[in-house]
Short mmCIF file of C-alpha atoms (C1' of nucleotides) in Angstrom, two decimals:
data_model
loop_
_atom_site.label_atom_id
_atom_site.label_comp_id
_atom_site.label_asym_id
_atom_site.label_seq_id
_atom_site.Cartn_x
_atom_site.Cartn_y
_atom_site.Cartn_z
CA MET E 1 188.77 118.67 100.38
CA TYR E 2 185.15 117.69 99.97
CA ILE E 3 182.40 119.03 102.19
CA PHE E 4 178.78 118.04 102.34
CA ASP E 5 176.90 121.30 102.03
CA SER E 6 173.78 120.94 104.09
CA VAL E 7 171.98 123.69 102.20
CA GLN E 8 172.63 122.35 98.71
CA LYS E 9 172.46 118.84 100.15
CA ILE E 10 175.35 117.53 98.11
CA LYS E 11 178.98 116.84 98.69
CA ARG E 12 180.96 119.63 97.07
CA GLU E 13 184.63 120.14 96.42
CA PHE E 14 185.78 122.85 98.75
CA ILE E 15 187.16 125.93 97.04
CA SER E 16 188.06 128.75 99.37
CA LEU E 17 187.08 132.33 98.66
CA LYS E 18 190.63 133.53 99.12
CA LYS E 19 193.52 131.39 98.04
CA ASN E 20 194.91 129.32 100.91
CA GLU E 21 192.64 130.96 103.44
CA VAL E 22 189.51 129.70 105.11
CA SER E 23 187.07 131.61 107.27
CA LEU E 24 185.03 129.35 109.50
CA TYR E 25 182.25 130.39 111.83
CA VAL E 26 180.54 128.04 114.23
CA CYS E 27 177.63 128.81 116.51
CA GLY E 28 178.93 128.45 120.03
CA PRO E 29 177.17 128.07 123.34
CA THR E 30 174.74 130.32 125.14
CA VAL E 31 176.48 130.55 128.48
CA TYR E 32 173.74 130.11 131.04
CA ASP E 33 174.47 126.51 132.05
CA ASP E 34 177.13 123.83 131.85
CA ALA E 35 177.93 122.39 128.45
CA HIS E 36 176.50 118.98 127.62
CA LEU E 37 177.63 116.24 125.29
CA GLY E 38 175.90 117.90 122.37
CA HIS E 39 178.05 120.97 122.78
CA ALA E 40 181.03 118.66 122.95
CA LYS E 41 180.11 116.95 119.70
CA SER E 42 179.73 120.20 117.81
CA ALA E 43 182.95 121.69 119.15
CA LEU E 44 184.75 118.43 118.42
CA VAL E 45 183.56 118.24 114.83
CA PHE E 46 184.69 121.73 113.97
CA ASP E 47 187.92 121.32 115.88
CA LEU E 48 188.60 118.37 113.62
CA LEU E 49 187.59 120.34 110.55
CA SER E 50 189.98 123.17 111.38
CA ARG E 51 192.80 120.67 111.96
CA VAL E 52 192.18 118.99 108.63
CA LEU E 53 191.99 122.29 106.79
CA ARG E 54 195.28 123.35 108.35
CA ALA E 55 196.84 120.04 107.39
CA GLU E 56 195.67 120.79 103.88
CA GLY E 57 197.76 123.93 104.00
CA TYR E 58 195.05 126.49 104.57
CA HIS E 59 195.47 129.42 106.86
CA VAL E 60 192.31 129.01 108.92
CA LYS E 61 190.50 131.79 110.68
CA TYR E 62 188.13 130.01 112.99
CA ALA E 63 185.55 131.89 115.02
CA ARG E 64 183.19 130.38 117.55
CA ASN E 65 180.99 132.82 119.38
CA ILE E 66 179.94 133.06 122.98
CA THR E 67 176.32 134.11 123.23
CA ASP E 68 176.29 136.17 126.39
CA ILE E 69 173.09 138.12 125.80
CA ASP E 70 170.02 135.98 125.93
CA ASP E 71 166.71 135.72 127.70
CA LYS E 72 167.72 132.52 129.45
CA ILE E 73 170.80 134.19 130.88
CA ILE E 74 168.76 137.14 132.04
CA LYS E 75 166.19 134.85 133.59
CA LYS E 76 168.81 132.92 135.47
CA ALA E 77 170.55 136.09 136.64
CA SER E 78 167.38 137.59 138.00
CA GLU E 79 166.41 134.31 139.65
CA LEU E 80 169.73 134.18 141.45
CA GLY E 81 169.86 137.91 142.02
CA VAL E 82 173.21 138.34 140.35
CA SER E 83 174.44 140.25 137.31
CA ILE E 84 174.37 138.57 133.91
CA LYS E 85 178.13 138.98 133.79
CA GLU E 86 178.48 136.77 136.81
CA ILE E 87 176.49 134.09 135.04
CA THR E 88 178.19 134.40 131.68
CA ASP E 89 181.71 134.60 133.11
CA LYS E 90 181.14 131.51 135.18
CA TYR E 91 179.81 129.39 132.34
CA THR E 92 182.22 130.72 129.75
CA GLU E 93 185.06 129.64 131.98
CA ALA E 94 183.39 126.27 132.60
CA TYR E 95 182.97 125.83 128.86
CA HIS E 96 186.64 126.49 128.26
CA VAL E 97 187.63 124.00 130.94
CA ASP E 98 185.38 121.31 129.47
CA MET E 99 186.62 121.89 125.95
CA ALA E 100 190.24 121.73 127.08
CA HIS E 101 189.61 118.34 128.67
CA LEU E 102 188.40 117.12 125.31
CA GLY E 103 191.53 118.29 123.56
CA ILE E 104 189.68 120.94 121.64
CA GLN E 105 191.88 123.77 120.46
CA ARG E 106 190.70 127.28 121.15
CA PRO E 107 189.27 128.96 118.08
CA ASP E 108 191.21 131.92 116.71
CA ILE E 109 188.43 134.29 117.62
CA GLU E 110 185.78 133.95 120.28
CA PRO E 111 183.51 136.92 119.82
CA LYS E 112 180.97 137.80 122.45
CA ALA E 113 177.60 139.36 121.81
CA THR E 114 178.24 142.00 124.45
CA GLU E 115 181.33 143.09 122.57
CA SER E 116 179.63 143.17 119.20
CA LEU E 117 176.66 145.45 119.82
CA ASP E 118 178.10 148.10 117.51
CA ALA E 119 177.99 145.64 114.62
CA MET E 120 174.42 144.72 115.49
CA PHE E 121 173.29 148.35 115.52
CA LEU E 122 174.89 148.84 112.16
CA MET E 123 173.11 145.84 110.74
CA ILE E 124 169.75 146.85 112.13
CA GLN E 125 170.16 150.34 110.73
CA ASN E 126 171.08 148.93 107.36
CA LEU E 127 168.02 146.73 107.35
CA LEU E 128 165.77 149.64 108.31
CA ASP E 129 167.31 151.85 105.64
CA ARG E 130 166.88 149.23 102.97
CA GLY E 131 163.29 148.52 103.87
CA HIS E 132 163.86 145.03 105.24
CA ALA E 133 162.98 145.89 108.80
CA TYR E 134 160.36 147.91 110.61
CA GLN E 135 159.78 149.17 114.09
CA ILE E 136 156.44 148.74 115.83
CA SER E 137 154.89 151.04 118.39
CA ASN E 138 156.43 149.41 121.47
CA GLY E 139 159.91 149.88 119.99
CA ASP E 140 160.55 146.32 118.84
CA ILE E 141 162.20 146.00 115.48
CA TYR E 142 161.31 143.11 113.21
CA PHE E 143 162.81 141.68 110.08
CA ASP E 144 160.32 141.74 107.24
CA THR E 145 160.55 138.22 105.85
CA VAL E 146 158.31 139.00 102.91
CA SER E 147 160.77 141.65 101.72
CA ASP E 148 163.41 138.97 101.18
CA ALA E 149 162.68 136.98 98.04
CA GLU E 150 165.28 134.42 99.06
CA TYR E 151 163.84 133.79 102.50
CA LEU E 152 163.60 130.03 103.24
CA SER E 153 166.20 129.20 100.59
CA ILE E 154 168.51 127.87 103.30
CA SER E 155 166.12 125.46 104.96
CA HIS E 156 163.98 124.80 101.86
CA ARG E 157 160.85 125.14 103.89
CA VAL E 158 157.58 126.26 102.43
CA GLN E 159 155.27 128.72 104.05
CA ASN E 160 152.12 126.84 104.88
CA GLU E 161 148.51 127.93 104.98
CA ASP E 162 148.43 128.18 108.75
CA GLU E 163 151.16 130.76 108.73
CA LYS E 164 149.34 132.82 106.17
CA GLN E 165 146.22 132.70 108.25
CA ASN E 166 148.19 133.65 111.32
CA ARG E 167 149.08 136.83 109.61
CA VAL E 168 145.47 137.85 109.52
CA LEU E 169 144.71 136.59 112.97
CA ASN E 170 147.77 138.12 114.55
CA SER E 171 146.74 140.80 116.94
CA ASP E 172 150.17 142.39 117.23
CA GLU E 173 151.73 144.63 114.68
CA LYS E 174 153.97 142.12 113.00
CA LYS E 175 153.45 142.23 109.28
CA ASN E 176 153.89 138.50 108.95
CA SER E 177 153.95 135.77 111.53
CA ALA E 178 157.33 134.57 110.26
CA ASP E 179 158.92 137.96 110.97
CA PHE E 180 161.46 137.71 113.75
CA ALA E 181 162.82 140.24 116.21
CA LEU E 182 166.04 142.10 115.52
CA TRP E 183 165.67 144.26 118.58
CA LYS E 184 163.45 143.81 121.57
CA SER E 185 162.72 146.99 123.37
CA VAL E 186 162.65 146.67 127.12
CA ASN E 187 160.98 149.22 129.33
CA ASP E 188 160.27 147.27 132.45
CA GLY E 189 163.61 147.69 134.16
CA ASP E 190 164.90 144.36 132.95
CA ILE E 191 168.49 144.10 131.94
CA SER E 192 168.93 146.05 128.76
CA PHE E 193 171.41 147.82 126.56
CA ASP E 194 171.38 151.31 125.12
CA SER E 195 171.03 151.57 121.39
CA PRO E 196 170.15 154.12 118.74
CA PHE E 197 166.72 152.47 118.79
CA GLY E 198 166.18 152.83 122.49
CA LYS E 199 166.89 150.56 125.40
CA GLY E 200 166.54 146.86 124.80
CA ARG E 201 168.39 143.80 123.67
CA PRO E 202 169.19 142.20 120.35
CA GLY E 203 167.35 139.27 118.83
CA TRP E 204 169.41 136.14 119.04
CA HIS E 205 169.70 135.51 115.31
CA LEU E 206 171.19 138.91 114.82
CA GLU E 207 174.14 138.27 117.07
CA CYS E 208 175.75 135.72 114.77
CA SER E 209 175.20 137.68 111.56
CA ALA E 210 176.69 140.79 113.11
CA MET E 211 179.66 139.00 114.59
CA ILE E 212 180.44 137.41 111.24
CA GLU E 213 180.41 140.81 109.57
CA LYS E 214 182.54 142.32 112.29
CA HIS E 215 185.14 139.62 112.71
CA LEU E 216 185.29 137.42 109.64
CA ALA E 217 183.62 138.79 106.55
CA CYS E 218 185.86 139.55 103.66
CA GLU E 219 184.77 142.57 101.68
CA ASN E 220 184.52 142.75 97.92
CA VAL E 221 186.09 139.40 97.36
CA SER E 222 183.10 137.38 96.41
CA LYS E 223 179.42 137.09 96.90
CA TYR E 224 179.97 135.36 100.22
CA ALA E 225 180.95 136.75 103.60
CA ILE E 226 182.76 133.63 104.76
CA ASP E 227 183.69 130.18 103.54
CA ILE E 228 182.04 127.84 106.01
CA HIS E 229 179.30 128.28 108.55
CA GLY E 230 178.69 125.44 110.95
CA GLY E 231 176.53 124.43 113.86
CA GLY E 232 174.15 121.81 115.18
CA ALA E 233 171.52 120.37 112.87
CA ASP E 234 168.75 122.00 114.84
CA LEU E 235 170.07 125.45 114.01
CA LEU E 236 169.30 125.16 110.33
CA PHE E 237 165.88 126.56 110.96
CA PRO E 238 165.11 129.12 112.07
CA HIS E 239 168.50 130.31 113.30
CA HIS E 240 170.60 129.96 110.19
CA GLU E 241 167.75 130.82 107.88
CA ASN E 242 167.33 134.09 109.69
CA GLU E 243 171.03 134.77 109.89
CA ALA E 244 171.27 134.31 106.16
CA ALA E 245 168.35 136.66 105.53
CA GLN E 246 169.80 139.39 107.73
CA THR E 247 173.17 139.26 106.08
CA ARG E 248 171.77 139.01 102.58
CA CYS E 249 169.53 142.02 103.05
CA SER E 250 171.90 144.26 104.97
CA THR E 251 175.09 143.64 102.99
CA ASN E 252 175.94 142.82 99.44
CA HIS E 253 176.78 139.22 100.05
CA GLU E 254 175.37 135.89 101.13
CA ILE E 255 176.57 134.80 104.51
CA ALA E 256 178.43 131.60 103.71
CA ALA E 257 179.60 129.57 100.73
CA TYR E 258 179.32 126.24 102.55
CA TRP E 259 177.09 125.11 105.40
CA MET E 260 177.87 122.25 107.71
CA HIS E 261 175.53 120.83 110.32
CA ASN E 262 176.45 118.17 112.82
CA GLY E 263 174.05 115.47 114.03
CA PHE E 264 172.62 115.13 117.49
CA VAL E 265 173.79 113.27 120.53
CA ASN E 266 171.20 111.05 122.17
CA ILE E 267 171.63 109.24 125.45
CA ASP E 268 170.71 105.56 125.41
CA GLY E 269 168.43 106.22 122.47
CA GLU E 270 166.66 109.17 124.00
CA LYS E 271 166.96 112.81 123.16
CA MET E 272 168.83 114.76 125.76
CA SER E 273 166.58 117.21 127.45
CA LYS E 274 166.08 118.79 130.77
CA SER E 275 162.48 117.68 130.99
CA LEU E 276 163.58 114.06 130.58
CA GLY E 277 166.23 114.62 133.19
CA ASN E 278 168.93 113.08 131.06
CA SER E 279 171.06 116.05 130.10
CA PHE E 280 174.55 114.71 130.17
CA PHE E 281 176.95 117.44 131.13
CA ILE E 282 180.53 117.18 129.99
CA LYS E 283 181.79 117.83 133.48
CA ASP E 284 179.79 114.84 134.76
CA ALA E 285 180.95 112.61 131.95
CA LEU E 286 184.53 113.59 132.81
CA LYS E 287 184.05 112.25 136.31
CA ILE E 288 183.53 108.80 134.82
CA TYR E 289 185.47 108.83 131.60
CA ASP E 290 188.81 110.15 130.46
CA GLY E 291 188.52 113.29 128.33
CA GLU E 292 190.58 111.79 125.56
CA LEU E 293 188.35 108.74 125.47
CA LEU E 294 185.28 110.95 125.22
CA ARG E 295 186.93 112.75 122.35
CA PHE E 296 187.72 109.49 120.61
CA TYR E 297 184.26 108.09 121.18
CA LEU E 298 182.29 111.18 120.19
CA LEU E 299 184.41 111.57 117.11
CA SER E 300 184.21 107.94 116.04
CA THR E 301 180.96 108.33 114.15
CA HIS E 302 180.46 110.50 111.12
CA TYR E 303 179.61 114.04 112.14
CA ARG E 304 176.36 114.20 110.20
CA SER E 305 174.86 111.10 111.77
CA ASN E 306 173.03 111.20 115.01
CA PHE E 307 175.08 109.81 117.81
CA ASN E 308 173.72 107.44 120.43
CA PHE E 309 175.82 107.73 123.56
CA ASN E 310 175.92 104.54 125.61
CA ASP E 311 178.35 102.64 127.82
CA GLU E 312 178.60 99.59 125.63
CA ASP E 313 179.79 101.49 122.57
CA LEU E 314 182.04 103.65 124.67
CA LEU E 315 183.76 100.54 125.98
CA ALA E 316 184.35 99.33 122.43
CA SER E 317 185.89 102.71 121.67
CA LYS E 318 188.12 102.43 124.70
CA LYS E 319 189.44 99.11 123.49
CA ARG E 320 190.10 100.61 120.14
CA LEU E 321 191.97 103.55 121.63
CA ASP E 322 193.88 101.14 123.86
CA LYS E 323 195.33 99.51 120.78
CA LEU E 324 196.85 102.79 119.75
CA TYR E 325 198.44 103.20 123.14
CA ARG E 326 199.69 99.63 123.24
CA LEU E 327 201.61 100.32 120.07
CA LYS E 328 202.85 103.55 121.55
CA LYS E 329 204.10 101.51 124.47
CA ARG E 330 206.02 99.26 122.13
CA LEU E 331 207.62 102.27 120.54
CA PHE E 332 208.30 104.01 123.81
CA GLY E 333 211.65 105.68 124.22
CA LEU E 334 212.08 106.64 120.60
CA GLU E 335 212.36 110.36 119.98
CA VAL E 336 211.51 111.31 116.45
CA HIS E 337 210.99 114.72 114.96
CA SER E 338 210.41 114.64 111.27
CA ASP E 339 208.18 116.03 108.61
CA MET E 340 208.77 112.96 106.54
CA GLN E 341 205.81 112.08 104.37
CA THR E 342 204.58 108.53 104.75
CA ALA E 343 202.02 106.45 102.94
CA PHE E 344 200.01 106.32 106.12
CA LYS E 345 199.88 110.09 106.50
CA THR E 346 198.65 110.45 102.96
CA LYS E 347 195.95 107.84 103.47
CA LEU E 348 194.80 109.30 106.75
CA LEU E 349 194.50 112.81 105.43
CA HIS E 350 192.84 111.52 102.30
CA ALA E 351 190.12 109.89 104.38
CA LEU E 352 189.50 113.00 106.42
CA LYS E 353 189.52 115.23 103.37
CA ASP E 354 186.42 113.42 102.24
CA ASP E 355 183.89 115.28 104.36
CA LEU E 356 185.65 114.21 107.54
CA ASN E 357 185.28 110.50 107.00
CA VAL E 358 186.44 109.51 110.45
CA SER E 359 185.34 105.89 110.10
CA THR E 360 187.66 105.36 107.20
CA ALA E 361 190.38 107.30 109.01
CA LEU E 362 190.08 105.04 112.03
CA SER E 363 190.27 101.95 109.86
CA VAL E 364 193.44 103.35 108.29
CA ILE E 365 194.85 103.77 111.80
CA ASP E 366 193.83 100.27 112.87
CA GLU E 367 195.43 98.78 109.81
CA MET E 368 198.63 100.68 110.48
CA ILE E 369 198.68 99.46 114.07
CA SER E 370 198.15 95.85 113.02
CA SER E 371 200.75 96.03 110.34
CA VAL E 372 203.40 97.53 112.63
CA ASN E 373 202.63 95.03 115.37
CA GLU E 374 202.89 92.19 112.93
CA THR E 375 206.29 93.26 111.67
CA LEU E 376 207.51 93.90 115.18
CA ASP E 377 206.33 90.44 116.21
CA SER E 378 207.98 88.68 113.34
CA ALA E 379 211.39 90.34 113.52
CA GLY E 380 212.01 92.26 116.71
CA LYS E 381 214.26 95.18 115.90
CA HIS E 382 213.04 97.28 113.05
CA LYS E 383 214.51 100.65 113.78
CA GLU E 384 213.36 102.27 110.58
CA LEU E 385 209.90 100.83 110.91
CA LYS E 386 209.66 102.08 114.46
CA ARG E 387 210.80 105.53 113.43
CA GLU E 388 208.19 105.66 110.72
CA ALA E 389 205.53 104.41 113.11
CA MET E 390 206.44 107.17 115.53
CA ILE E 391 206.07 109.74 112.79
CA ASP E 392 202.70 108.29 111.94
CA MET E 393 201.59 108.39 115.56
CA ALA E 394 202.62 112.02 115.83
CA TYR E 395 200.48 112.76 112.82
CA ILE E 396 197.47 111.11 114.45
CA GLU E 397 198.00 113.35 117.46
CA GLU E 398 198.21 116.43 115.31
CA LEU E 399 195.31 115.64 113.03
CA LEU E 400 192.87 113.85 115.30
CA GLY E 401 194.03 115.00 118.70
CA PHE E 402 194.39 111.67 120.40
CA GLY E 403 197.31 109.53 121.49
CA LEU E 404 198.99 112.43 123.25
CA GLN E 405 199.42 110.85 126.66
CA ASN E 406 202.32 108.90 128.02
CA PRO E 407 201.28 105.33 127.15
CA PHE E 408 202.13 103.94 130.55
CA GLU E 409 200.23 106.62 132.40
CA TYR E 410 197.33 106.19 130.01
CA PHE E 411 196.79 102.66 131.23
CA GLN E 412 197.36 103.52 134.84
CA THR E 413 195.27 106.61 135.43
CA GLY E 414 193.33 106.74 138.65
CA VAL E 415 195.66 104.50 140.67
CA ASP E 416 197.21 106.17 143.69
CA LYS E 417 200.88 106.22 144.54
CA GLU E 418 200.60 103.80 147.42
CA THR E 419 198.94 101.17 145.26
CA ARG E 420 201.52 101.71 142.53
CA GLU E 421 204.34 101.01 144.92
CA LYS E 422 202.59 97.96 146.26
CA LEU E 423 202.02 96.66 142.75
CA GLN E 424 205.63 97.19 141.84
CA GLU E 425 206.68 95.26 144.92
CA LEU E 426 204.36 92.36 144.10
CA ILE E 427 205.55 92.27 140.50
CA GLU E 428 209.16 92.05 141.59
CA LYS E 429 208.36 89.24 143.99
CA ARG E 430 206.48 87.43 141.23
CA ASN E 431 209.35 87.83 138.79
CA ILE E 432 211.69 86.22 141.30
CA ALA E 433 209.28 83.34 141.78
CA LYS E 434 208.96 82.99 138.03
CA LYS E 435 212.70 82.93 137.63
CA GLU E 436 212.87 80.09 140.13
CA LYS E 437 210.03 78.39 138.27
CA ASP E 438 207.94 78.51 141.39
CA PHE E 439 204.73 78.94 139.45
CA ALA E 440 202.44 78.26 142.36
CA THR E 441 203.83 81.31 144.15
CA SER E 442 203.95 83.44 141.02
CA ASP E 443 200.34 82.61 140.21
CA SER E 444 199.12 83.41 143.68
CA LEU E 445 201.03 86.68 143.52
CA ARG E 446 199.34 87.40 140.23
CA ASP E 447 195.96 86.78 141.82
CA GLU E 448 196.88 89.28 144.48
CA ILE E 449 197.91 91.81 141.85
CA LEU E 450 194.66 91.26 139.97
CA SER E 451 192.73 91.96 143.16
CA TYR E 452 193.86 95.59 142.86
CA GLY E 453 191.77 95.89 139.72
CA VAL E 454 194.72 95.73 137.37
CA THR E 455 195.98 93.25 134.84
CA ILE E 456 199.58 92.41 134.11
CA MET E 457 201.47 91.44 131.03
CA ASP E 458 204.91 89.99 130.58
CA THR E 459 206.79 91.51 127.67
CA PRO E 460 210.38 91.41 126.46
CA GLN E 461 210.78 94.83 128.08
CA GLY E 462 209.57 93.55 131.43
CA THR E 463 206.33 93.11 133.29
CA PHE E 464 203.77 95.89 133.11
CA TRP E 465 200.46 96.41 134.75
CA GLU E 466 197.38 98.16 133.43
CA ARG E 467 194.23 99.25 135.11
CA VAL E 468 191.29 97.11 134.03
"C1'" G A 1 149.65 118.35 109.15
"C1'" G A 2 154.28 120.54 106.42
"C1'" C A 3 159.55 119.81 105.25
"C1'" G A 4 163.55 116.42 105.63
"C1'" C A 5 166.86 112.35 107.14
"C1'" C A 6 167.85 107.25 107.91
"C1'" A A 7 167.41 101.51 107.49
"C1'" U A 8 174.53 97.40 105.92
"C1'" C A 9 177.12 91.02 110.38
"C1'" G A 10 175.01 89.99 117.80
"C1'" C A 11 176.71 95.53 118.68
"C1'" C A 12 179.16 100.20 116.61
"C1'" A A 13 180.12 101.67 111.62
"C1'" A A 14 182.42 102.93 106.27
"C1'" G A 15 181.15 102.20 101.34
"C1'" U A 16 176.45 105.65 97.27
"C1'" G A 17 176.61 101.92 89.99
"C1'" G A 18 181.31 97.30 89.14
"C1'" U A 19 180.76 92.84 92.55
"C1'" A A 20 180.41 94.21 101.07
"C1'" A A 21 186.43 98.62 104.99
"C1'" G A 22 187.46 98.82 110.12
"C1'" G A 23 186.44 98.14 115.48
"C1'" C A 24 183.87 95.44 119.68
"C1'" C A 25 181.95 90.62 120.97
"C1'" G A 26 182.43 85.25 119.64
"C1'" G A 27 185.05 80.52 117.48
"C1'" A A 28 189.92 78.16 116.05
"C1'" G A 29 195.23 78.52 116.14
"C1'" C A 30 200.37 80.67 117.10
"C1'" C A 31 203.19 82.77 121.09
"C1'" U A 32 203.38 82.11 126.67
"C1'" G A 33 205.20 77.73 132.44
"C1'" C A 34 199.92 79.42 132.52
"C1'" A A 35 197.90 84.13 131.47
"C1'" A A 36 197.76 89.06 129.47
"C1'" A A 37 199.25 91.72 125.23
"C1'" G A 38 200.32 90.81 120.11
"C1'" C A 39 199.78 87.95 115.56
"C1'" U A 40 197.05 84.47 112.09
"C1'" U A 41 192.32 82.76 110.77
"C1'" C A 42 186.65 82.14 110.55
"C1'" U A 43 181.63 84.75 110.60
"C1'" A A 44 176.79 89.47 106.42
"C1'" U A 45 174.88 90.34 99.77
"C1'" C A 46 173.27 95.15 102.48
"C1'" C A 47 164.52 96.10 105.77
"C1'" C A 48 160.58 94.21 101.96
"C1'" C A 49 158.46 94.32 96.83
"C1'" A A 50 158.77 95.91 91.80
"C1'" G A 51 161.69 98.39 88.06
"C1'" U A 52 166.17 100.61 85.24
"C1'" U A 53 171.09 98.44 83.86
"C1'" C A 54 175.74 94.01 81.00
"C1'" A A 55 176.18 95.19 86.32
"C1'" A A 56 172.64 97.96 92.37
"C1'" A A 57 173.73 97.88 99.20
"C1'" U A 58 174.46 102.01 95.90
"C1'" C A 59 169.56 104.74 90.78
"C1'" U A 60 163.73 104.91 90.26
"C1'" G A 61 158.74 103.77 92.22
"C1'" G A 62 155.85 101.59 96.14
"C1'" G A 63 155.72 99.55 101.05
"C1'" U A 64 157.32 98.82 106.29
"C1'" G A 65 160.06 100.65 110.40
"C1'" G A 66 162.99 104.40 113.05
"C1'" C A 67 164.28 109.61 113.69
"C1'" G A 68 164.80 115.04 113.16
"C1'" C A 69 163.03 120.05 112.34
"C1'" C A 70 158.59 123.13 112.20
"C1'" U A 71 158.93 126.79 119.91
"C1'" C A 72 164.63 127.67 123.04
"C1'" C A 73 168.34 124.13 121.77
"C1'" A A 74 174.86 121.96 119.58
#
RNA sequence: GGCGCCAUCGCCAAGUGGUAAGGCCGGAGCCUGCAAAGCUUCUAUCCCCAGUUCAAAUCUGGGUGGCGCCUCCA
């Protein structure tokens, strides 16, 4: 397995801290609103990663957090006059529903900030004890960035002159403008939590560091807490930089051995943002597109590239996914359960092992589809070939998470029962006309069938219709 | 302004030193009563300039053009 480490900025061979085990932590959503396509992309990428690692034989411990303490949640709750739990429960559930539609497996652990406060207190106390944090007069606790010689080693940023000047100009008690809050004290009756440091709420960077320590970190094994830490590219700074600093200074290890950051999703060439009014929520996309198609499309480009979501490309993806299902149609009826290794399986995994090279993986799939179709065309009954193709298809389902539907239903989704029956009736009539070589009638029947927004195809197995 | 990423066929997109994968669209053909589906086949020298090398899309330098982060963000 090779992984592009976005901190070292090179592709590195992946060597796990513990033999055959991988700990993976991905920054999950802040649950104050519906998830958009960007959340989908990130969840999809790391879903794929965990599948590939498992296929490689690793026992994967995958954690993706739910940030359920956050100023935006509190703001929304107070605006609506409800508890933050009402907000977070609602959007956590919505997140799970969206992810399920995209075929994303649930992570092994889904830690919540509200359930990890003990770990945060411990970390803050450690940082205070070790002289990496300080409390100011209003009760806020800050991380002292100057006390960490390695600060900025994750993002490779350099402190500029402005920031140094800010330090002097700053009227508050922060020692350095780059210092960030570990604990915000709250005295104004806002929603807050009790802590050894007084009432308040944790800084958002702290949540992830603490949850990693609590749920994933392996002690005394190496100089790293976990194997892989992932998230969106925008999290590299300041979020991950600060996470790394907190962990480094409060424990005896660095936070992660490998860092992975996925690229952004843009809509028709524009950045998704609320101010532009083009946030594309998953639940809205699902009203138009099949979840599996969205999975296929969002996964079709390398995870590190930025992704430009648009209808034209999505249609091309649909046609590509259709090919897979057409082959599945041809193989329909065959039941195969086998762990048999095939050349295809080896090639597919090999592609994905290379930093999740999905493009190559898809080309391997396309070539398999073409090759099987070709053989099937040239010499009808190839039982062994069909069996092997079925095994290969099952592997695609397992590794990439698409191709799971019944192939006939896949092409017919969204057509009601009444129409189905009508179509079946028309097809039978047409087949009779065809048999009698009454092509004028059969063609007019076909026109009628087409008017239902479907297309038909005559095959050796009979006549089938598909939604256009 | 600081740090960084990217530029490959009409479109999407791999390849990162050894002579350009794959998909969509399009052309031609096979199959088909005609279609559809499937199959066969055709279509790029890699933004520009200079350099390194036996050899560069791949490395170096300089342009040009996109984009990201630096504030909450997947």
